[in-house]
Tab-separated table of C-alpha atoms and ligand atoms in Angstrom:
chain	number	residue	atom	x	y	z
A	115	MET	CA	5.461	8.202	-27.550
A	116	ASN	CA	2.499	8.170	-30.042
A	117	ASN	CA	4.283	6.541	-32.665
A	118	GLU	CA	3.721	2.965	-33.577
A	119	GLU	CA	7.207	2.016	-32.466
A	120	THR	CA	9.149	4.016	-30.077
A	121	TYR	CA	12.324	3.695	-28.182
A	122	VAL	CA	13.492	4.647	-24.732
A	123	ASP	CA	16.286	3.962	-22.469
A	124	TYR	CA	14.246	3.299	-19.629
A	125	LEU	CA	10.605	1.865	-19.862
A	126	ILE	CA	8.421	1.740	-16.817
A	127	ILE	CA	5.117	-0.448	-16.962
A	128	GLY	CA	2.775	0.879	-14.060
A	129	GLY	CA	2.269	4.576	-13.194
A	130	GLY	CA	2.220	4.371	-9.154
A	131	ILE	CA	4.171	5.154	-6.226
A	132	ALA	CA	7.390	2.928	-7.229
A	133	ALA	CA	7.030	4.422	-10.780
A	134	GLY	CA	7.064	8.110	-9.439
A	135	ASN	CA	10.079	7.479	-7.276
A	136	ALA	CA	11.867	5.211	-9.879
A	137	VAL	CA	11.810	8.201	-12.352
A	138	ALA	CA	13.300	10.588	-9.681
A	139	GLY	CA	15.969	7.917	-9.048
A	140	ILE	CA	16.911	7.446	-12.690
A	141	ARG	CA	17.304	11.454	-12.827
A	142	GLU	CA	19.568	11.646	-9.977
A	143	GLU	CA	21.990	9.677	-11.997
A	144	ASP	CA	20.948	10.176	-15.526
A	145	LYS	CA	20.014	13.435	-16.751
A	146	ALA	CA	19.627	12.854	-20.379
A	147	GLY	CA	18.284	9.184	-20.794
A	148	THR	CA	14.764	8.793	-22.156
A	149	ILE	CA	12.167	7.768	-19.903
A	150	GLY	CA	8.791	6.174	-20.720
A	151	ILE	CA	5.909	5.343	-18.384
A	152	ILE	CA	2.960	2.926	-19.660
A	153	SER	CA	0.173	3.444	-17.055
A	154	ALA	CA	-3.289	1.947	-16.854
A	155	ASP	CA	-4.216	5.111	-14.766
A	156	VAL	CA	-6.093	8.102	-15.629
A	157	ASP	CA	-4.058	10.443	-13.717
A	158	LYS	CA	-0.098	10.827	-13.498
A	159	PRO	CA	1.543	8.921	-10.618
A	160	TYR	CA	0.427	10.077	-7.119
A	161	GLU	CA	0.752	8.994	-3.431
A	162	ARG	CA	-2.195	6.768	-2.359
A	163	PRO	CA	-1.899	6.889	1.474
A	164	ALA	CA	-3.330	10.422	1.642
A	165	LEU	CA	-6.441	9.247	-0.141
A	166	SER	CA	-7.564	7.436	2.890
A	167	LYS	CA	-5.807	9.697	5.629
A	168	LYS	CA	-4.468	13.400	5.262
A	169	LEU	CA	-6.983	14.538	2.585
A	170	TRP	CA	-9.685	13.780	5.107
A	171	THR	CA	-8.134	15.162	8.221
A	172	ASP	CA	-5.784	18.008	7.465
A	173	ASP	CA	-7.438	21.078	5.897
A	174	SER	CA	-3.997	22.475	4.974
A	175	PHE	CA	-3.058	19.301	2.748
A	176	THR	CA	-4.444	19.701	-0.740
A	177	GLU	CA	-5.051	17.323	-3.527
A	178	ASP	CA	-2.359	18.839	-5.735
A	179	GLN	CA	0.394	17.783	-3.210
A	180	ILE	CA	-0.232	14.256	-3.772
A	181	PHE	CA	1.160	13.947	-7.397
A	182	TYR	CA	4.517	12.924	-8.642
A	183	ASN	CA	5.340	15.458	-11.455
A	184	VAL	CA	7.203	12.927	-13.558
A	185	SER	CA	6.840	14.746	-17.040
A	186	GLU	CA	7.167	18.490	-15.738
A	187	GLU	CA	10.211	17.735	-13.343
A	188	HIS	CA	11.995	14.622	-14.928
A	189	GLN	CA	10.858	14.764	-18.693
A	190	ALA	CA	9.263	11.338	-18.592
A	191	ALA	CA	6.894	10.617	-21.362
A	192	LEU	CA	3.744	9.252	-19.898
A	193	MET	CA	1.195	6.940	-21.908
A	194	LEU	CA	-1.841	7.215	-19.498
A	195	GLU	CA	-4.959	5.076	-19.831
A	196	THR	CA	-2.738	2.511	-21.492
A	197	GLU	CA	-2.054	-1.075	-20.451
A	198	ALA	CA	1.013	-3.079	-21.346
A	199	THR	CA	-0.055	-6.443	-22.703
A	200	SER	CA	3.030	-8.404	-23.463
A	201	ILE	CA	7.032	-8.181	-22.970
A	202	ASN	CA	9.271	-9.690	-25.736
A	203	ARG	CA	12.508	-10.235	-23.854
A	204	GLN	CA	14.514	-11.203	-27.190
A	205	GLU	CA	13.337	-8.021	-28.911
A	206	HIS	CA	13.458	-5.841	-25.652
A	207	THR	CA	10.048	-4.488	-26.647
A	208	VAL	CA	6.690	-3.952	-24.923
A	209	THR	CA	3.150	-4.089	-26.626
A	210	THR	CA	0.430	-1.944	-25.519
A	211	ASN	CA	-3.431	-2.592	-25.738
A	212	LYS	CA	-3.456	0.409	-28.095
A	213	GLY	CA	-1.139	-1.624	-30.677
A	214	ASP	CA	1.869	0.503	-29.853
A	215	THR	CA	5.138	-1.150	-29.461
A	216	VAL	CA	7.988	0.516	-27.074
A	217	LYS	CA	11.489	-0.681	-27.461
A	218	TYR	CA	13.565	-0.443	-24.079
A	219	LYS	CA	17.264	-0.807	-22.980
A	220	LYS	CA	16.024	-1.208	-19.322
A	221	LEU	CA	12.624	-2.254	-18.326
A	222	LEU	CA	10.836	-1.819	-14.793
A	223	ILE	CA	7.806	-3.608	-13.938
A	224	VAL	CA	5.823	-1.855	-10.948
A	225	THR	CA	2.444	-2.909	-11.587
A	226	GLY	CA	1.387	-2.945	-8.041
A	227	GLY	CA	-2.058	-4.737	-6.925
A	228	ILE	CA	-5.603	-5.153	-8.151
A	229	PRO	CA	-8.214	-4.655	-5.425
A	230	LYS	CA	-10.383	-7.568	-4.628
A	231	THR	CA	-14.264	-7.225	-5.017
A	232	ILE	CA	-17.437	-9.189	-4.249
A	233	GLU	CA	-20.381	-10.190	-6.451
A	234	GLY	CA	-22.980	-7.456	-7.374
A	235	PRO	CA	-24.299	-5.100	-10.030
A	236	GLU	CA	-21.931	-2.778	-11.307
A	237	ASP	CA	-22.662	0.710	-9.835
A	238	ASP	CA	-20.934	4.083	-9.258
A	239	ARG	CA	-21.858	3.839	-5.589
A	240	VAL	CA	-20.123	0.504	-5.083
A	241	TYR	CA	-16.548	0.001	-5.469
A	242	ALA	CA	-13.118	-1.087	-4.199
A	243	PHE	CA	-11.189	1.908	-3.010
A	244	ARG	CA	-7.698	2.363	-4.684
A	245	SER	CA	-7.351	5.343	-6.601
A	246	TYR	CA	-7.475	9.342	-6.668
A	247	ARG	CA	-10.774	8.974	-8.720
A	248	ASP	CA	-12.221	6.703	-5.992
A	249	TYR	CA	-11.351	9.328	-3.451
A	250	LYS	CA	-13.141	12.051	-5.514
A	251	LYS	CA	-16.256	10.031	-6.055
A	252	LEU	CA	-16.324	9.213	-2.173
A	253	ARG	CA	-16.132	12.764	-1.352
A	254	ASN	CA	-19.434	13.137	-3.095
A	255	LEU	CA	-21.140	10.168	-1.734
A	256	SER	CA	-20.110	10.907	1.740
A	257	GLY	CA	-21.110	13.621	4.433
A	258	ASP	CA	-24.610	14.953	4.786
A	259	ASN	CA	-25.490	11.927	7.320
A	260	GLN	CA	-25.420	9.681	4.474
A	261	HIS	CA	-24.848	5.783	5.260
A	262	ILE	CA	-21.794	4.119	3.983
A	263	ALA	CA	-21.004	0.408	4.657
A	264	VAL	CA	-17.400	-0.094	4.523
A	265	VAL	CA	-16.207	-3.687	4.230
A	266	GLY	CA	-12.915	-4.891	5.271
A	267	GLY	CA	-10.753	-4.659	8.618
A	268	SER	CA	-7.459	-3.625	7.292
A	269	TYR	CA	-5.879	-0.452	6.147
A	270	ILE	CA	-8.428	0.873	3.696
A	271	GLY	CA	-11.689	-0.150	5.609
A	272	THR	CA	-10.221	1.028	8.965
A	273	GLU	CA	-8.910	4.478	7.811
A	274	LEU	CA	-11.899	5.013	5.677
A	275	ALA	CA	-14.440	4.219	8.301
A	276	ALA	CA	-12.883	6.431	10.977
A	277	ASN	CA	-12.353	9.440	8.535
A	278	LEU	CA	-15.797	9.025	7.044
A	279	ALA	CA	-17.173	9.130	10.718
A	280	LEU	CA	-15.306	12.217	11.287
A	281	ASN	CA	-16.695	13.836	8.122
A	282	ASN	CA	-20.466	13.730	8.949
A	283	THR	CA	-21.085	10.150	7.462
A	284	ARG	CA	-23.005	7.267	9.191
A	285	VAL	CA	-20.804	4.157	8.972
A	286	THR	CA	-21.048	0.475	9.378
A	287	LEU	CA	-17.779	-1.386	9.339
A	288	ILE	CA	-18.099	-5.040	8.559
A	289	TYR	CA	-14.889	-7.063	9.168
A	290	PRO	CA	-13.878	-10.900	9.598
A	291	GLN	CA	-11.717	-10.525	12.749
A	292	SER	CA	-13.448	-11.353	16.168
A	293	THR	CA	-12.082	-8.108	17.394
A	294	LEU	CA	-11.043	-5.301	15.004
A	295	GLY	CA	-7.237	-5.676	14.235
A	296	ASN	CA	-6.605	-8.954	16.271
A	297	ASN	CA	-5.039	-10.657	13.303
A	298	ARG	CA	-2.090	-8.080	13.872
A	299	PHE	CA	-2.536	-6.835	17.407
A	300	PRO	CA	-2.530	-8.754	20.823
A	301	GLU	CA	-6.108	-8.787	21.955
A	302	GLU	CA	-5.774	-6.151	24.673
A	303	ILE	CA	-4.626	-3.578	22.061
A	304	ALA	CA	-7.287	-4.694	19.432
A	305	ALA	CA	-10.041	-4.347	22.098
A	306	GLU	CA	-8.731	-0.788	22.648
A	307	TYR	CA	-8.571	-0.197	18.994
A	308	GLU	CA	-12.226	-1.596	18.324
A	309	GLN	CA	-13.649	0.380	21.255
A	310	THR	CA	-12.400	3.628	19.787
A	311	TYR	CA	-14.471	3.199	16.505
A	312	LYS	CA	-17.502	2.306	18.857
A	313	ASP	CA	-16.781	5.672	20.885
A	314	HIS	CA	-17.049	7.416	17.611
A	315	GLY	CA	-20.550	6.112	16.804
A	316	ILE	CA	-19.322	3.518	13.985
A	317	LYS	CA	-21.751	0.408	13.958
A	318	MET	CA	-19.283	-2.471	14.185
A	319	ILE	CA	-19.864	-5.823	12.589
A	320	SER	CA	-17.453	-8.218	13.711
A	321	GLY	CA	-16.521	-11.806	12.736
A	322	THR	CA	-18.521	-11.293	9.407
A	323	ARG	CA	-17.736	-11.226	5.802
A	324	ALA	CA	-19.758	-9.520	3.239
A	325	GLU	CA	-20.542	-11.908	0.356
A	326	SER	CA	-22.399	-10.094	-2.302
A	327	TYR	CA	-24.900	-7.195	-2.894
A	328	SER	CA	-27.752	-6.107	-4.568
A	329	LYS	CA	-29.774	-2.851	-5.142
A	330	ASP	CA	-33.175	-2.240	-3.929
A	331	GLY	CA	-34.692	1.177	-5.077
A	332	ASP	CA	-31.999	3.731	-4.164
A	333	GLU	CA	-30.441	1.519	-1.386
A	334	PHE	CA	-27.983	-1.276	-1.497
A	335	VAL	CA	-28.312	-4.289	0.356
A	336	LEU	CA	-25.087	-6.350	1.525
A	337	ALA	CA	-25.477	-9.979	2.190
A	338	LEU	CA	-23.362	-11.149	5.042
A	339	ASN	CA	-21.985	-14.793	5.587
A	340	ASN	CA	-24.167	-14.958	8.814
A	341	GLY	CA	-27.310	-14.797	6.768
A	342	GLU	CA	-28.007	-11.076	7.786
A	343	THR	CA	-28.039	-8.062	5.563
A	344	VAL	CA	-27.065	-4.428	5.845
A	345	ARG	CA	-28.743	-1.700	3.822
A	346	ALA	CA	-26.751	1.363	2.913
A	347	ASP	CA	-26.664	4.409	0.307
A	348	SER	CA	-22.920	3.074	-0.801
A	349	ILE	CA	-20.656	0.475	-0.121
A	350	ILE	CA	-16.897	0.966	-0.113
A	351	LEU	CA	-14.731	-2.306	-0.351
A	352	GLY	CA	-11.303	-2.566	1.218
A	353	LEU	CA	-10.593	-6.238	0.774
A	354	GLY	CA	-7.043	-6.188	0.047
A	355	VAL	CA	-5.178	-6.520	-3.387
A	356	SER	CA	-3.831	-9.217	-5.603
A	357	PRO	CA	-0.411	-8.510	-7.214
A	358	VAL	CA	-0.429	-8.041	-10.840
A	359	LEU	CA	2.030	-10.644	-11.948
A	360	ASP	CA	0.666	-11.810	-15.282
A	361	LEU	CA	2.913	-9.842	-17.453
A	362	ALA	CA	6.222	-10.992	-15.698
A	363	LYS	CA	4.806	-14.667	-15.760
A	364	GLU	CA	4.018	-14.704	-19.393
A	365	ALA	CA	7.316	-13.220	-20.094
A	366	GLY	CA	8.973	-16.228	-18.232
A	367	LEU	CA	10.557	-14.320	-15.347
A	368	ASP	CA	10.929	-16.130	-12.126
A	369	VAL	CA	7.704	-15.449	-9.951
A	370	ASP	CA	6.940	-17.061	-6.710
A	371	ASN	CA	4.376	-14.851	-4.827
A	372	GLY	CA	5.798	-11.878	-6.463
A	373	VAL	CA	8.145	-11.260	-9.214
A	374	VAL	CA	11.573	-12.761	-7.638
A	375	VAL	CA	14.203	-10.133	-7.765
A	376	ASP	CA	17.904	-10.153	-6.268
A	377	GLU	CA	19.209	-7.349	-3.950
A	378	TYR	CA	19.664	-5.008	-7.024
A	379	LEU	CA	15.940	-5.343	-7.625
A	380	ARG	CA	16.849	-7.267	-10.951
A	381	THR	CA	14.537	-10.081	-12.113
A	382	SER	CA	15.814	-13.270	-13.745
A	383	ASP	CA	16.444	-11.302	-16.757
A	384	PRO	CA	19.192	-8.893	-16.315
A	385	ASP	CA	17.665	-5.939	-18.394
A	386	ILE	CA	14.313	-6.117	-16.277
A	387	TYR	CA	13.661	-5.112	-12.948
A	388	ALA	CA	10.757	-5.007	-10.395
A	389	ALA	CA	9.905	-3.072	-7.294
A	390	GLY	CA	7.097	-2.086	-4.979
A	391	ASP	CA	4.149	-4.277	-4.297
A	392	ILE	CA	4.938	-6.919	-6.883
A	393	ALA	CA	8.683	-7.618	-5.995
A	394	SER	CA	9.721	-10.617	-3.809
A	395	TYR	CA	12.992	-9.162	-2.799
A	396	PRO	CA	15.737	-10.331	-0.248
A	397	ASP	CA	15.497	-7.928	2.913
A	398	PRO	CA	18.880	-7.692	4.685
A	399	ILE	CA	16.998	-8.108	8.077
A	400	LEU	CA	13.748	-10.005	7.378
A	401	GLY	CA	14.727	-12.288	4.714
A	402	ARG	CA	12.798	-12.816	1.370
A	403	GLN	CA	9.450	-10.651	1.596
A	404	ARG	CA	6.962	-9.173	-0.765
A	405	ILE	CA	5.718	-6.047	0.881
A	406	GLU	CA	2.545	-4.069	0.195
A	407	HIS	CA	3.446	-0.941	1.759
A	408	VAL	CA	4.116	2.745	0.630
A	409	ASP	CA	7.360	3.089	2.435
A	410	HIS	CA	8.720	0.111	0.393
A	411	ALA	CA	7.113	1.393	-2.899
A	412	ARG	CA	8.933	4.653	-2.398
A	413	ASN	CA	12.349	3.378	-1.329
A	414	SER	CA	12.532	0.387	-3.742
A	415	GLY	CA	11.447	2.766	-6.460
A	416	THR	CA	14.252	5.194	-5.701
A	417	ALA	CA	16.714	2.529	-5.254
A	418	VAL	CA	15.670	0.530	-8.588
A	419	GLY	CA	15.959	3.993	-10.666
A	420	LYS	CA	19.421	4.433	-9.600
A	421	VAL	CA	20.341	0.733	-10.219
A	422	MET	CA	18.941	1.088	-13.712
A	423	ALA	CA	20.806	4.193	-14.400
A	424	GLY	CA	24.221	2.351	-13.498
A	425	ILE	CA	24.440	2.741	-9.859
A	426	ASN	CA	25.625	-0.547	-8.317
A	427	HIS	CA	24.098	-0.354	-4.973
A	428	PRO	CA	21.708	-2.916	-3.569
A	429	TYR	CA	18.483	-2.172	-2.039
A	430	ASP	CA	19.260	-2.670	1.495
A	431	TYR	CA	16.788	-0.778	3.283
A	432	THR	CA	14.163	-2.482	5.690
A	433	PRO	CA	10.534	-0.717	5.203
A	434	TYR	CA	8.342	0.111	8.154
A	435	PHE	CA	4.333	0.084	7.702
A	436	TYR	CA	1.901	2.346	9.564
A	437	SER	CA	-1.709	3.716	9.961
A	438	MET	CA	-3.193	6.525	11.783
A	439	VAL	CA	-7.004	6.615	12.932
A	440	PHE	CA	-8.550	8.930	15.356
A	441	ASP	CA	-5.750	9.457	18.020
A	442	ILE	CA	-3.949	6.222	17.332
A	443	SER	CA	-0.844	6.126	15.501
A	444	TRP	CA	1.001	2.796	14.913
A	445	LYS	CA	4.017	1.901	13.313
A	446	ALA	CA	5.644	-1.775	12.516
A	447	ILE	CA	8.524	-3.641	10.887
A	448	GLY	CA	8.515	-7.328	10.533
A	449	THR	CA	6.026	-10.073	11.292
A	450	LEU	CA	2.855	-8.950	13.193
A	451	ASP	CA	1.515	-12.270	14.071
A	452	PRO	CA	-0.311	-12.467	17.564
A	453	SER	CA	-0.377	-16.144	17.716
A	454	LEU	CA	3.492	-15.900	18.418
A	455	ASP	CA	4.691	-15.073	21.877
A	456	VAL	CA	4.531	-11.527	22.521
A	457	LEU	CA	6.045	-9.055	25.046
A	458	ILE	CA	4.104	-5.829	25.523
A	459	ASP	CA	6.127	-3.071	27.009
A	460	GLU	CA	4.135	-0.049	28.290
A	461	VAL	CA	6.247	3.081	27.551
A	462	ASP	CA	5.804	6.793	27.566
A	463	GLY	CA	1.847	6.484	27.500
A	464	GLY	CA	1.858	4.051	24.673
A	465	LYS	CA	3.099	0.474	24.054
A	466	VAL	CA	5.693	-1.590	22.177
A	467	VAL	CA	4.821	-5.022	21.265
A	468	TYR	CA	7.553	-7.544	20.522
A	469	TYR	CA	6.500	-10.495	18.516
A	470	LEU	CA	8.903	-13.412	19.216
A	471	LYS	CA	10.324	-16.636	17.797
A	472	ASP	CA	12.643	-18.431	19.848
A	473	ASP	CA	12.752	-15.717	22.261
A	474	LYS	CA	14.086	-13.231	19.626
A	475	PRO	CA	11.827	-10.373	18.038
A	476	VAL	CA	10.747	-11.118	14.390
A	477	GLY	CA	8.295	-8.132	14.552
A	478	ILE	CA	8.090	-4.923	16.447
A	479	LEU	CA	4.764	-2.742	16.886
A	480	THR	CA	4.816	0.747	18.381
A	481	TRP	CA	1.579	1.993	19.654
A	482	LYS	CA	0.802	5.590	20.141
A	483	ILE	CA	4.506	6.578	20.498
A	484	GLU	CA	7.127	7.946	17.929
A	485	PRO	CA	10.033	5.405	17.810
A	486	ASP	CA	13.312	5.853	16.403
A	487	LEU	CA	12.620	3.302	13.470
A	488	ASP	CA	16.321	2.855	13.016
A	489	GLN	CA	16.522	1.596	16.465
A	490	VAL	CA	13.547	-0.528	15.859
A	491	ARG	CA	15.543	-2.024	12.806
A	492	HIS	CA	18.791	-2.483	14.915
A	493	LEU	CA	16.848	-4.519	17.490
A	494	LEU	CA	15.462	-6.850	14.938
A	495	ASP	CA	18.773	-7.150	13.381
A	496	ASN	CA	20.782	-7.571	16.627
A	497	PRO	CA	18.400	-9.055	19.275
A	498	PRO	CA	19.602	-9.211	22.972
A	499	ALA	CA	20.476	-12.799	24.410
A	500	SER	CA	17.142	-12.811	26.116
A	501	SER	CA	13.769	-11.126	25.594
A	502	GLU	CA	13.767	-9.729	29.089
A	503	HIS	CA	16.379	-7.248	27.694
A	504	LEU	CA	13.977	-5.824	25.483
A	505	VAL	CA	11.941	-4.050	28.168
A	506	GLY	CA	12.664	-0.330	27.930
A	507	ALA	CA	14.630	-0.935	24.691
A	508	ILE	CA	12.465	1.134	22.616
A	509	ARG	CA	11.067	4.720	23.896
A	510	SER	CA	9.252	7.651	22.284
A	511	GLN	CA	11.667	10.021	20.646
A	512	GLU	CA	9.280	12.779	22.061
A	513	ASN	CA	10.467	12.204	25.584
B	53	LIG	C1	-5.946	4.355	-0.203
B	53	LIG	C2	-4.760	3.678	0.195
B	53	LIG	C3	-4.065	4.022	1.241
B	53	LIG	C4	-2.836	3.392	1.534
B	53	LIG	N1	-2.346	3.551	2.757
B	53	LIG	C5	-1.074	2.939	3.025
B	53	LIG	C6	-0.444	3.271	4.215
B	53	LIG	O1	-0.862	4.322	5.027
B	53	LIG	N2	0.710	2.779	4.716
B	53	LIG	C7	1.213	1.924	3.671
B	53	LIG	O2	2.281	1.340	4.083
B	53	LIG	N3	0.651	1.528	2.578
B	53	LIG	C8	-0.545	2.237	2.100
B	53	LIG	N4	-1.101	1.750	0.882
B	53	LIG	C9	-0.423	0.763	-0.074
B	53	LIG	C10	0.574	1.598	-0.777
B	53	LIG	O3	-0.137	2.780	-1.294
B	53	LIG	C11	1.053	0.627	-1.852
B	53	LIG	O4	1.909	-0.244	-1.206
B	53	LIG	C12	1.691	1.224	-3.206
B	53	LIG	O5	0.864	2.015	-3.889
B	53	LIG	C13	2.301	0.364	-3.963
B	53	LIG	O6	2.933	0.843	-4.848
B	53	LIG	P1	3.166	0.348	-6.423
B	53	LIG	O7	3.969	1.411	-7.345
B	53	LIG	O8	3.994	-0.952	-6.229
B	53	LIG	O9	1.884	-0.022	-6.895
B	53	LIG	P2	0.635	1.133	-7.209
B	53	LIG	O10	0.881	2.345	-6.696
B	53	LIG	O11	-0.531	0.330	-7.058
B	53	LIG	O12	0.831	1.251	-8.883
B	53	LIG	C14	0.569	0.176	-9.736
B	53	LIG	C15	0.278	0.835	-11.055
B	53	LIG	O13	0.450	-0.128	-12.259
B	53	LIG	C16	-0.705	0.129	-13.136
B	53	LIG	N5	-0.626	-0.967	-13.835
B	53	LIG	C17	-1.039	-2.374	-13.434
B	53	LIG	N6	-0.995	-2.998	-14.581
B	53	LIG	C18	-0.710	-2.389	-15.563
B	53	LIG	C19	-0.384	-2.697	-17.001
B	53	LIG	N7	-0.525	-3.944	-17.435
B	53	LIG	N8	-0.188	-1.827	-17.693
B	53	LIG	C20	0.128	-0.353	-17.441
B	53	LIG	N9	-0.060	0.018	-16.080
B	53	LIG	C21	-0.401	-1.079	-15.111
B	53	LIG	C22	-1.642	0.577	-12.249
B	53	LIG	O14	-2.775	1.338	-13.088
B	53	LIG	C23	-0.998	1.588	-11.322
B	53	LIG	O15	-0.863	2.667	-11.879
B	53	LIG	C24	-2.139	2.459	0.608
B	53	LIG	C25	-2.842	1.987	-0.517
B	53	LIG	C26	-4.221	2.742	-0.750
B	53	LIG	C27	-5.051	2.382	-2.165
């Protein structure tokens, strides 16, 4: 794909998790069609969750296990460190920032999210954590009792804070929730969650946002919205991502809070598809959703690959999301909104939380148990007549 104009049967913009799985999906159905991937990344596609979890906690899990070998196994041509800059739908072409034009038969947009940051001077020791390179850098910045300020109380912040603390690093965690996780979990679970961090020696600064940072000698100084400051050797930001929608918008595709697709993950242009973090898709149980989670990226990626290769099967999978920190493992499907009525069922040494609207579950959280996720999906899809019957409905598979 180094010529000025190239043709591929399947062109993928974005080289992340959905892309890695889409290539495998295409190849399940089409062994011969040509595949091209335009990726802004420096590395071939890889799994991101391990960057904040397994690579810190499981010595037997090695870095080479995170990669999708899209070229080696599936003969996809990979253009790394290359950005797609525009799509010409009439001509069926995509232009890159290197001046190349690639013609496609079918196009998949899987541009994922771009992490949010705060104001401050650019420095190698302050960054929003998203990539394999970020993981490698953090390995060098952590350990040896160095002090890292982690900003953000969602996945990245909580997982990295926990795993840095387990890896000989002093950690201060700054987060906006009044109790860690109480934007998702009922207060009693959030209190247990937060206490676990305190028990591991992490300094917790709740109800607070970091607004900007500056450098003072060898240290960084974080300015908080309560007027206080935190000094640290490095700062890691986990402030969430914004979906990368500009290419789709500029190409005139239907976009709401994501790129609008039908149940086949097809956009308003029949030759262009979208999946993963950027897709706004009709979930068969939950209704229209845009989901920034790996289970969705993997499954929508595989599904869209097969559809592009001619299999007329809708994406009918309802994804779950999860996290693991210290001895806590939680999983969930649907809406985790603690302002709804909640029913907390204590089972098998853990808990199941049902988030209710009109007495019907719209979200289910399992806490420290290993549920059968298909059973969780079934309950959301076929709720009992009264929420009383939810008690005991989900148990740990380990019992
Ligand atoms: C550290 C970390 C841990 C996570 N852990 C979990 C977890 O435990 N559970 C969970 O459910 N989810 C987790 N996630 C979220 C999950 O990884 C994402 O939902 C998933 O990566 C989305 O896949 P995607 O393919 O849509 O986007 P991405 O994987 O973000 O890939 C997007 C790709 O598009 C490229 N790109 C963007 N614009 C362009 C352009 N114009 N031209 C070319 N390329 C472009 C990017 O460089 C990137 O390669 C985690 C994320 C991170 C960062």
